[in-house]
XYZ file of C-alpha atoms in Angstrom:
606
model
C 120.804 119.101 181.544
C 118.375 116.901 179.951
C 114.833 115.521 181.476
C 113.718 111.920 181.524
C 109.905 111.474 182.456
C 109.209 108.401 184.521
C 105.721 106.755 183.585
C 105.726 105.690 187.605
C 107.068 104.675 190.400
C 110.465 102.344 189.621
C 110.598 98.716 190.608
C 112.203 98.455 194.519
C 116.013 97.862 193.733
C 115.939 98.856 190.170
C 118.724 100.622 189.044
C 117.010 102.854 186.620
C 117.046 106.217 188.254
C 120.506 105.949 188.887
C 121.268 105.250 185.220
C 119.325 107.412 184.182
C 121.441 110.254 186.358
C 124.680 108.666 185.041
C 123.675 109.565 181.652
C 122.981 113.174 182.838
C 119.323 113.216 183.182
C 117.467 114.877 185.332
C 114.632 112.285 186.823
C 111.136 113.297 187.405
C 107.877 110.686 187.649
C 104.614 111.425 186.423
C 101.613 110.111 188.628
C 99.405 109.628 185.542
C 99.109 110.537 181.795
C 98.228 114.531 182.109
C 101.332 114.565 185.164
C 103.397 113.907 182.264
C 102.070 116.042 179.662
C 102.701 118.826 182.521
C 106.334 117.819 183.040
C 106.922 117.658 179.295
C 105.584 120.972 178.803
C 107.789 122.326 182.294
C 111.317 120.875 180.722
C 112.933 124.193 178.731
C 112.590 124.072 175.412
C 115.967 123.835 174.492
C 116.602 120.464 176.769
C 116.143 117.244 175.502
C 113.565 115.291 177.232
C 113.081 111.236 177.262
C 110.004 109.551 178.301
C 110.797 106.301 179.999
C 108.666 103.311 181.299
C 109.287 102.466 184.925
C 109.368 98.835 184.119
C 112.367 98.920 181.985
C 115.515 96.228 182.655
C 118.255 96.932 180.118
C 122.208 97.648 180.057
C 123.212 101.005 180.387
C 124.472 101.213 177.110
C 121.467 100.183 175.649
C 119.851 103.792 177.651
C 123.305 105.478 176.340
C 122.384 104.569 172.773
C 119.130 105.081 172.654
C 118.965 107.875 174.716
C 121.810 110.497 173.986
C 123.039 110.218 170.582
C 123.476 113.906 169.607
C 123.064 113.375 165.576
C 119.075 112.223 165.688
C 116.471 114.544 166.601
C 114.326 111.378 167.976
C 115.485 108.142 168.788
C 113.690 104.591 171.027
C 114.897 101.489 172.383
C 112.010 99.295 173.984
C 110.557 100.867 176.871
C 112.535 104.588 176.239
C 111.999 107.081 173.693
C 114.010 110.891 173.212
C 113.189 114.105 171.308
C 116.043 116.772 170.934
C 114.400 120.160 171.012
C 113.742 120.557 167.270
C 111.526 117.301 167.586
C 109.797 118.020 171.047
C 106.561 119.463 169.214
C 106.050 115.904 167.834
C 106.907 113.881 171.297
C 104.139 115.945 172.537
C 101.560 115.157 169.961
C 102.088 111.466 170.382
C 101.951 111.912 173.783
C 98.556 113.525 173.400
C 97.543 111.093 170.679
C 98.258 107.401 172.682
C 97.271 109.191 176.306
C 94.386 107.122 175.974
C 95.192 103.737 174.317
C 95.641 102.209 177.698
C 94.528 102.812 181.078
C 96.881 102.474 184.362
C 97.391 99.926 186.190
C 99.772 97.551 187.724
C 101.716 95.574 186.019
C 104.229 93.185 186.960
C 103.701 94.902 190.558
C 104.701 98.303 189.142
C 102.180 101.232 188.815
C 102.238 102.306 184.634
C 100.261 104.587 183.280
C 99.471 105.535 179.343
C 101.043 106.724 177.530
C 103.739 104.227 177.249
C 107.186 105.131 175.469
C 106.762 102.282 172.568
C 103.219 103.761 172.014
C 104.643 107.362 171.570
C 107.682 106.393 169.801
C 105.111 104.452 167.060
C 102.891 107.631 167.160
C 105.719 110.148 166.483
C 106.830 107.691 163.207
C 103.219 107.356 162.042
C 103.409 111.349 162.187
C 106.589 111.808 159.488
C 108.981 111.899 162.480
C 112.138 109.797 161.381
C 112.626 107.812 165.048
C 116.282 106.626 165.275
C 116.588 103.180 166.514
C 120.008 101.668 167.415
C 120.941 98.138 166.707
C 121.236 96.874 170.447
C 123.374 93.643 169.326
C 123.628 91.784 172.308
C 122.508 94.087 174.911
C 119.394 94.202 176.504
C 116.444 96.523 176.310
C 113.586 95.377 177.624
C 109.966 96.040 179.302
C 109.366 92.401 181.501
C 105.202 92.289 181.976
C 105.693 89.900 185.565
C 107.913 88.990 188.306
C 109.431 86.210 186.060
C 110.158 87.235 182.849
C 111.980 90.654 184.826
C 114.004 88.010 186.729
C 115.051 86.372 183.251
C 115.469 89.704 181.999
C 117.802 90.582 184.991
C 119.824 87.403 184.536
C 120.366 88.572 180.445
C 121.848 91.999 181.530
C 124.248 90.601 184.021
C 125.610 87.504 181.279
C 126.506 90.596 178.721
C 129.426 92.865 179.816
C 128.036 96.120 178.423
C 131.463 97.770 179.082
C 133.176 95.528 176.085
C 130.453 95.953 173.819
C 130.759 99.549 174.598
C 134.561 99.154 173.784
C 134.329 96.636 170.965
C 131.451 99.050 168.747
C 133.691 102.209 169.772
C 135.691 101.095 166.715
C 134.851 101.247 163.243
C 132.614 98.630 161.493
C 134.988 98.819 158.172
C 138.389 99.619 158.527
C 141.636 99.037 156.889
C 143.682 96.228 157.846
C 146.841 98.156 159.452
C 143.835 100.058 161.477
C 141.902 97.007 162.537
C 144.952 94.945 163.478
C 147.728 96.832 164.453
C 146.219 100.444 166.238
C 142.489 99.434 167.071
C 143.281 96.644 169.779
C 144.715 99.290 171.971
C 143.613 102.598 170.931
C 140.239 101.906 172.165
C 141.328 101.579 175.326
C 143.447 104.856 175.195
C 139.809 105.935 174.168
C 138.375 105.122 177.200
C 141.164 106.504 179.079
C 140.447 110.102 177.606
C 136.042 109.386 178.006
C 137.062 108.392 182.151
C 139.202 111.631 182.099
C 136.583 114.337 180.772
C 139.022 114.560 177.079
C 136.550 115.429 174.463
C 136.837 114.497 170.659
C 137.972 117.441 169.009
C 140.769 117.694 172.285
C 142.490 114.660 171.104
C 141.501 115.585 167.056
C 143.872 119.199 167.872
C 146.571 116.660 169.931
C 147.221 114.624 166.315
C 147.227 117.700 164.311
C 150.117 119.356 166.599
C 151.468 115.833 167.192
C 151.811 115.941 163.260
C 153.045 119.417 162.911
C 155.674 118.325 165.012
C 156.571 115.284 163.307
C 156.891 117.427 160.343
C 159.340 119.957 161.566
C 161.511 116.874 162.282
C 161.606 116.296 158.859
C 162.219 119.420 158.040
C 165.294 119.493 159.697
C 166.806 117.147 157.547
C 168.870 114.869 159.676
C 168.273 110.674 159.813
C 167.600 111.311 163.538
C 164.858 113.863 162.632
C 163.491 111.436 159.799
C 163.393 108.411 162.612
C 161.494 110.809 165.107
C 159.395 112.407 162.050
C 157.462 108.440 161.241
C 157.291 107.770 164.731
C 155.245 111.146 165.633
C 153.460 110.535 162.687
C 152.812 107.278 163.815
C 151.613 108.601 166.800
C 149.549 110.768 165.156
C 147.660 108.225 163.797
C 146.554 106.874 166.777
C 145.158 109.188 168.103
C 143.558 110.620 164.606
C 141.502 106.686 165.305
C 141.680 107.540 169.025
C 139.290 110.768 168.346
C 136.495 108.407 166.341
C 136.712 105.803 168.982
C 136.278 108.210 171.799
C 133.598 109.999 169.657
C 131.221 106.702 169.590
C 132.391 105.017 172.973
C 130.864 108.294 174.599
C 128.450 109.497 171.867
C 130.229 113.081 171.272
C 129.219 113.328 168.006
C 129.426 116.888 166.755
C 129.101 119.152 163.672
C 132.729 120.881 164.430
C 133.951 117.693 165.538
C 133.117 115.813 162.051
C 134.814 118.694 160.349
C 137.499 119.169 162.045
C 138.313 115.765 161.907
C 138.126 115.407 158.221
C 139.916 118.946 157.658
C 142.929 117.985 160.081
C 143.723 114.868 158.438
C 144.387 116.444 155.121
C 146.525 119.619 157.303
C 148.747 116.897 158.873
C 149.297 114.574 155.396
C 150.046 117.625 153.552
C 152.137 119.268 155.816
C 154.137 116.130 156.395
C 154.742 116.626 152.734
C 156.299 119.944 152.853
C 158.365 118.702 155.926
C 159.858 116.429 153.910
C 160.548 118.816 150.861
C 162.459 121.090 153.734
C 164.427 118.335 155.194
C 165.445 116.994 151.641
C 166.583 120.725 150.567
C 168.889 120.802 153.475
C 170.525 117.753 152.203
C 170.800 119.523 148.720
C 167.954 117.594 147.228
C 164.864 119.420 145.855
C 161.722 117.470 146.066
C 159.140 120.049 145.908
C 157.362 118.791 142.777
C 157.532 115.299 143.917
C 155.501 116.309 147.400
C 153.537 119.117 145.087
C 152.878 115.970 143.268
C 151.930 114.017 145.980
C 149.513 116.140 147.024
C 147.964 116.467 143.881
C 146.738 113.097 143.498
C 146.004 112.387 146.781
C 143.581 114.582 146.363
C 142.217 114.099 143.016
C 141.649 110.697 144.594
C 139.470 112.080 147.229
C 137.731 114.080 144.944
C 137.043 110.745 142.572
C 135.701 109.020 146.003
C 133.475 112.247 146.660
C 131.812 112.607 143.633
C 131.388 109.198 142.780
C 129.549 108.755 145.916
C 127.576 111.801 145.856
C 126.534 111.319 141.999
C 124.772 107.922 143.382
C 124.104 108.777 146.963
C 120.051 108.444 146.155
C 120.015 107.237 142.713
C 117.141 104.571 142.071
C 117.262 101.126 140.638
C 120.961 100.742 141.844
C 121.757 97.716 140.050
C 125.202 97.073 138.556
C 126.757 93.622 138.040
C 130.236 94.582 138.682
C 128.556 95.858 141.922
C 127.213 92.357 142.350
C 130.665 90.904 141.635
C 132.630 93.026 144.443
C 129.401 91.766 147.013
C 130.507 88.262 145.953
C 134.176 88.956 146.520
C 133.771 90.305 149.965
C 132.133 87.023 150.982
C 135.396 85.487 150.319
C 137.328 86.364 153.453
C 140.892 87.300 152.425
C 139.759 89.038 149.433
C 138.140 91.850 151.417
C 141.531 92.678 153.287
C 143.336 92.454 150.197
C 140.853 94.968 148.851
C 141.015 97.490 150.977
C 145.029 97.164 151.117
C 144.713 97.556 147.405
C 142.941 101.572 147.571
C 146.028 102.475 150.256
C 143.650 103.410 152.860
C 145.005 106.560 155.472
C 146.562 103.749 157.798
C 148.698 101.683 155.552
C 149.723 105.262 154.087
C 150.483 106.799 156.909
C 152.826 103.263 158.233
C 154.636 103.208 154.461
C 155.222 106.978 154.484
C 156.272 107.030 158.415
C 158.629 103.821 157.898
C 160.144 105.130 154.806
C 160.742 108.131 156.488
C 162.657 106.770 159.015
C 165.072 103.926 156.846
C 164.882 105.724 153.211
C 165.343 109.233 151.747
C 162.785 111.819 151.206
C 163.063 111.322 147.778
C 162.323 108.061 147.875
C 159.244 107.980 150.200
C 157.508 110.560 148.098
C 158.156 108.632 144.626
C 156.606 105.128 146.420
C 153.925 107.110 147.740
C 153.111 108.427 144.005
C 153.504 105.324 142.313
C 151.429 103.212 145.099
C 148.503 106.091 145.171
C 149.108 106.146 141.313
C 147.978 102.111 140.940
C 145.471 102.410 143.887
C 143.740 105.256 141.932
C 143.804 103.514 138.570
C 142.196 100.396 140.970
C 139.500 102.550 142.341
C 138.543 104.817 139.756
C 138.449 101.565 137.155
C 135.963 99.818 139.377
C 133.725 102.792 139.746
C 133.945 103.452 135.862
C 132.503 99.927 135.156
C 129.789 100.632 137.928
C 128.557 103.881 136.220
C 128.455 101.726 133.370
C 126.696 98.854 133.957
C 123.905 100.740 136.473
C 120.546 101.404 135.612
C 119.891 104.666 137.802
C 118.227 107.694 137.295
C 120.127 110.372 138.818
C 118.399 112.834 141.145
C 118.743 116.768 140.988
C 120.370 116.852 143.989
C 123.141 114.282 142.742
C 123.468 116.841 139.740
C 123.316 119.721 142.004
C 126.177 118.330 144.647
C 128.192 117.556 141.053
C 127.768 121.018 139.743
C 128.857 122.078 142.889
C 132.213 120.462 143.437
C 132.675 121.233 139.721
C 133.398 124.873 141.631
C 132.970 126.600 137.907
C 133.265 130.648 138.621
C 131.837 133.428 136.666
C 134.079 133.318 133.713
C 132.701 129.238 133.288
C 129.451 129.909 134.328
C 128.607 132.749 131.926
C 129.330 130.541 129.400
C 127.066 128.020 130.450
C 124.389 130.166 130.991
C 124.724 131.727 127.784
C 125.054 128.162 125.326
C 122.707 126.478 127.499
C 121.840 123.083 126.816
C 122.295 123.759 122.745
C 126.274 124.207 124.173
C 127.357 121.025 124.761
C 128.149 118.989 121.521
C 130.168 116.358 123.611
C 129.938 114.788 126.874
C 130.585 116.451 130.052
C 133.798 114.409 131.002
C 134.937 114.356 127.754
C 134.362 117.841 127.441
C 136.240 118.703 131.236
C 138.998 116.035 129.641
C 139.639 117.587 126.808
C 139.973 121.156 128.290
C 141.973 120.306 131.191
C 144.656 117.809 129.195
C 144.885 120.883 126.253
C 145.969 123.215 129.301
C 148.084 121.137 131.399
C 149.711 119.760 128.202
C 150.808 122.971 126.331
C 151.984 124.120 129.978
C 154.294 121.127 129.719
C 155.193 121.142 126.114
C 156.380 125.202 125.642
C 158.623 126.870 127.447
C 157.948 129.748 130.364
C 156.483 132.262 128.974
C 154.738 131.320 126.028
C 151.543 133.039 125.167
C 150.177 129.539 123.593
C 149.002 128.978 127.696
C 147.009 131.629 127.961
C 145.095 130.768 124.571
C 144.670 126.989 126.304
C 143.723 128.554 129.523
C 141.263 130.625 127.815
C 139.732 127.553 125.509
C 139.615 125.672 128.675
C 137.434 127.897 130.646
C 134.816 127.908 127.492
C 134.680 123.843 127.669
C 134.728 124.338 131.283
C 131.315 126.533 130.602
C 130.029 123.922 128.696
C 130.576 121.017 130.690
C 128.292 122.341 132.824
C 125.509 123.305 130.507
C 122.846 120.685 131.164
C 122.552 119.187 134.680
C 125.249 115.933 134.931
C 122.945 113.294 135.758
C 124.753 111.568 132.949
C 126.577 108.356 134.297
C 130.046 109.248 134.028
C 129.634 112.658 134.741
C 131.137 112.353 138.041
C 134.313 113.007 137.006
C 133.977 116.224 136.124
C 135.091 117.269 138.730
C 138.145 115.315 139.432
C 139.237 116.258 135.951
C 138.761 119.749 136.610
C 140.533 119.293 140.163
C 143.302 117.458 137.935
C 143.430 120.287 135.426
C 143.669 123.249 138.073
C 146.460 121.925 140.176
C 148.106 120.262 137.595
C 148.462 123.939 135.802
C 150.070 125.130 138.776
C 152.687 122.694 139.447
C 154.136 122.478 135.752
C 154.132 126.137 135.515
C 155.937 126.327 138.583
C 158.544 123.660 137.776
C 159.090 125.472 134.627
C 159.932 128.440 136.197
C 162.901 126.832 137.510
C 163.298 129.429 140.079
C 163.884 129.279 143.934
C 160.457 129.439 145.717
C 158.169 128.974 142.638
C 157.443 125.441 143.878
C 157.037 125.985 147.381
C 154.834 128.960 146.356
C 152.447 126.454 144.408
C 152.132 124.503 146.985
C 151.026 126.884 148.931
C 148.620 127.858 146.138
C 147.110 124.221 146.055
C 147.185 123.383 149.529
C 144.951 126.960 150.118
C 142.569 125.771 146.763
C 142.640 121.778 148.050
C 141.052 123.237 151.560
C 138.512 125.290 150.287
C 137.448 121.830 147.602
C 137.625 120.018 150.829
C 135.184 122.408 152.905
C 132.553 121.844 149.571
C 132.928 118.609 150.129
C 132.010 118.492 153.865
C 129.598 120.740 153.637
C 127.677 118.709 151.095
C 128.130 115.536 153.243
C 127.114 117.282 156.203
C 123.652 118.414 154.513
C 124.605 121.629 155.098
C 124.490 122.487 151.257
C 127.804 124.014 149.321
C 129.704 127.468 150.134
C 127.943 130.346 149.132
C 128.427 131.650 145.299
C 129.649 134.849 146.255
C 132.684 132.763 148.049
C 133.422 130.561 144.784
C 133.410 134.123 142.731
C 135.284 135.935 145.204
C 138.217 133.538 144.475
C 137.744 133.473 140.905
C 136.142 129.813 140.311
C 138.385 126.559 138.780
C 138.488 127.792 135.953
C 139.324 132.011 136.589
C 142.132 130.848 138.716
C 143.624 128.296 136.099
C 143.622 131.604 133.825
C 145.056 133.840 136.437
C 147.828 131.400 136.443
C 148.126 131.024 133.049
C 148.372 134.748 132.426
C 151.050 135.559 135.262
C 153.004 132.837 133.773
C 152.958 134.636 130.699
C 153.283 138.333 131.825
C 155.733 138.062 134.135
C 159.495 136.883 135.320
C 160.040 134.156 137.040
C 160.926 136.003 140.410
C 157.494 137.904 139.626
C 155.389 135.222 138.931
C 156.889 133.105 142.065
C 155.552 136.291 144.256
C 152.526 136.494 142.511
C 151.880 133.098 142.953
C 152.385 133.519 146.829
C 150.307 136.765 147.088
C 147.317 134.532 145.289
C 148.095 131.774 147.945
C 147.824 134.491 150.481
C 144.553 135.843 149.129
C 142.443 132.738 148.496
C 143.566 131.207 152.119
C 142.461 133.991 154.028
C 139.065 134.041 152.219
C 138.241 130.778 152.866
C 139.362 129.860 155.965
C 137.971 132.628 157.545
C 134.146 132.040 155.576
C 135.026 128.504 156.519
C 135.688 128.927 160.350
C 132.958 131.373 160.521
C 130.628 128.751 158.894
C 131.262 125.593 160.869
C 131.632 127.826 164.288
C 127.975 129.286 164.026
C 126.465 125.382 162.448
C 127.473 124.201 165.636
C 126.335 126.918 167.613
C 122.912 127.236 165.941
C 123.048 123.157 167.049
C 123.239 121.888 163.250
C 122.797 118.266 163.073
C 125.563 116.156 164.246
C 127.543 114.364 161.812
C 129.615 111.358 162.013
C 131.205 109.855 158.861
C 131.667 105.719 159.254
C 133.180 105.629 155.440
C 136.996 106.225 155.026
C 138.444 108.337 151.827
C 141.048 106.513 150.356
């Protein structure tokens, strides 16, 4: 239960108390300035508490949103300010501070007393205390000083329906097109079904992971009526998977688990759609594991590209780039920002090619449009942001270079050789240097037959340039993809020294192998977004680092049969699954419990 401090007696009539109640606050009113500082100081220290000036006239909403978002410790509207418990020591200080700024009186015949929550809220941001404030839009916050301007007031709140801006904001800002036109207009509504019904946000998140597990299996099984039912569960799916957001901001249930499991789920239920349709395409007699190993593969090194680009210039100063200028100029041109975001394949138009394709076309098929359309939208995306990096002035920050070095995910083996050259070590670029390494590996993997020692030796030189690519700090401005080429480099090993073991289950096996790798790149990633900083080092040497596994690979290839190596490649998809989910689970389970920030990610991966 949370507290919210009256600074008096309401207006007769008003309908603040009762808001107030609806929003789950417990209401108590303070007589005069040191009656509040004694109810502040009563409310637990665990509760949040809001201070809130009897006067007030506003929406609902406008109380909801300034009131109980979970991700800011303090947040104000006019005439209402919060403080979760980590930022009550400051709300108290303020109070302290303003308690005498103003003495009580009526006003606008209400009794008010100092201090007043715009005062305190002022105070608390003049103290270092970052105060959230919401962008109201049309709704109404207000503190009326007469009879009159509270009548006007009044008459603003009842011309805006605060229920449709509630449902019009619940979806996404940005979106892709297939999101915004053809699943938005009613999801939100299915949204609001679940908020009147007590469904929470990670409830519905679970319901589009089973809902496309399921849709899987029926493609697995390999029939045209499975494929039809397979795109339109998945289909499904994605409604809710925008169903979860939209319920998430219509009823402010932001939450550290939620944000993560979000984000994890969606890559679970893309990537197991994949291996559904590798099953249901072996029962016809068709193998398309490499295509959906493939798949997989690049999707991801596209996430990673999006990652570290974004993280290499999340704070970087003078951020000035004139093909940055260029895409603001394009996006004032209406049709060019839909055709834009078509362009990158955004998660809705690829889940609505890959569900129709499903249901009219082969398995074979889908997967080889998917490739080829992520192919272009990647050679699109990563273009653009390589003529960015380019044409910017910024000075990278250590913590840009630190999140890089970190998704780098370099293990011992790479990092004793960076310690040991040291900045005298690199004689070449970063990326060049991760290039170089990870084409030499992937290439002679491709180029000799199973078996051949020459791997090994490229394994080996690649995990010295890996070392060195990571010598000096990559504040560089293309050193952001290092890690996709690394990313590129490990999984790319895998897959052609599974397809050239041409044996039953060696490509299954390394998909396994990936997908178990892919989540643990993915929980560095959301970790880093989340502020939460990276996965310990003992986790990243426990499973041997990029570059140890890329040479664990390399050497089973070598040492052993085909049937061998296809086990040992399951056993190390085994291993490296169970480490990090259960580090993983055991993180984000005790963040939320310890009441980490609250995270809530607006921007959509490609």
């Amino acid at each position: 239960m949370s507290t919210a401090i009256l600074t008096g007696q309401p207006v007769p009539g008003s309908p603040l108390e009762g808001d107030l109640r609806s929003l789950g606050f417990d209401v108590r009113v303070a007589s005069d300035a040191a009656d509040a500082e004694a109810l502040l100081a009563a409310v637990p220290g665990d509760q949040r508490v809001a201070v809130v000036d009897a006067r007030f006239v506003g929406h609902v909403h406008a109380l909801r949103l300034g009131l109980t978002d979970p991700r800011f410790a303090a947040a104000a509207v006019p005439g209402a300010v919060t403080a979760k418990p980590e930022a009550r020591t400051e709300l108290t200080r303020a109070l302290r501070a303003t308690a005498g700024t103003a003495g009580a009186g009526a006003t606008g015949g209400v009794m008010t007393l100092a201090p007043l929550p715009d005062d305190i809220a002022t105070a608390m941001e003049s103290g270092a205390t970052d105060v959230h404030r919401p962008d109201l839009g049309t709704l109404v916050a207000t503190v009326p000083d007469d009879p009159q301007t509270r009548n006007e007031a009044r008459q603003a709140v009842a011309a805006v329906d605060d229920e449709a801006v509630r449902l019009r904001t619940a979806v996404k800002s940005r979106d892709g097109f297939f999101t915004t036109y053809c699943i938005s207009p009613y999801s939100r509504y299915i949204a609001r079904w679940c908020a009147r019904r007590g469904l929470t946000p990670n409830q519905v998140t679970t319901a589009s992971l089973l809902t496309a597990l399921i849709a899987a299996g029926c493609a697995a099984t390999g029939t045209r009526a499975g494929f039809v039912a397979a795109g339109l569960l998945l289909l499904f799916s994605f409604v809710l998977d925008c169903t979860d957001g939209q319920l998430a901001r219509y009823s402010l249930q932001y939450s550290t688990l939620g944000a993560w499991l979000d984000a994890t789920f969606d890559r679970a239920k893309e990537y197991a759609y994949y291996a559904g349709l590798a099953l249901g395409a072996a029962r016809g007699g068709d193998d398309v594991w490499a295509l959906a190993l493939g798949a997989m593969v690049l999707q991801t090194c596209r996430h990673v590209v999006d990652f570290s680009f974004n993280e290499a210039n999340h704070d970087a100063s003078a951020n000035t780039s004139p093909t940055a200028a260029l895409s603001d100029k394009l996006d004032s041109v209406g049709w060019t920002v839909w055709l834009r975001r078509m362009i990158v394949l955004p998660i809705g138009e690829r889940w609505a090619m890959i569900a129709v394709l499903t249901a009219v076309t082969t398995p074979r098929i889908t997967l080889v449009v998917l490739i080829i359309g992520c192919a272009l939208a990647a050679c699109y995306t990563t273009a653009g942001r390589v003529l960015r990096s380019l044409t910017r002035k910024a000075t990278r920050t250590d913590r840009a270079a630190r999140a890089l070095g970190d998704l780098a995910d370099n293990g011992t083996l790479a990092s004793a050789f960076a310690a040991a050259l040291g900045r005298r070590g690199r004689i070449l670029p970063a990326p060049v240097l991760a290039f170089i390494g990870g084409a030499a590996v992937v290439a002679v993997a491709a180029f000799t037959s199973y078996g051949s020692p020459w791997v090994v030796v490229a394994a080996v030189v690649y995990v010295v340039l890996s070392g060195l690519a990571l010598g000096r700090p990559l504040k560089a401005p293309l050193d952001w993809l290092v890690p996709p080429f690394f990313r590129a480099a490990e999984y790319g090993t895998v897959l052609v020294l599974a397809a050239k073991a041409d044996v039953n289950g060696a490509l299954p096996a390394a998909f396994g192998l990936v997908s178990a790798v892919a989540y643990h790149h993915y929980d560095t990633v959301y970790r880093i977004k989340g502020g939460t900083g990276a996965p310990p080092r003992r986790l990243v040497r426990a499973i041997g680092g990029q570059e140890g596994r890329t040479l664990v690979v390399a050497l089973a290839a070598t040492l052993l049969p085909t049937t061998d190596f296809t086990v040992a490649l399951t056993a190390l998809a085994v291993a490296v699954a169970l480490v990090v989910l259960v580090e993983s689970i055991r993180f984000w389970v005790a963040a939320e419990k310890r009441g980490a920030p609250a995270v809530h990610d607006e921007g959509e991966p490609a």
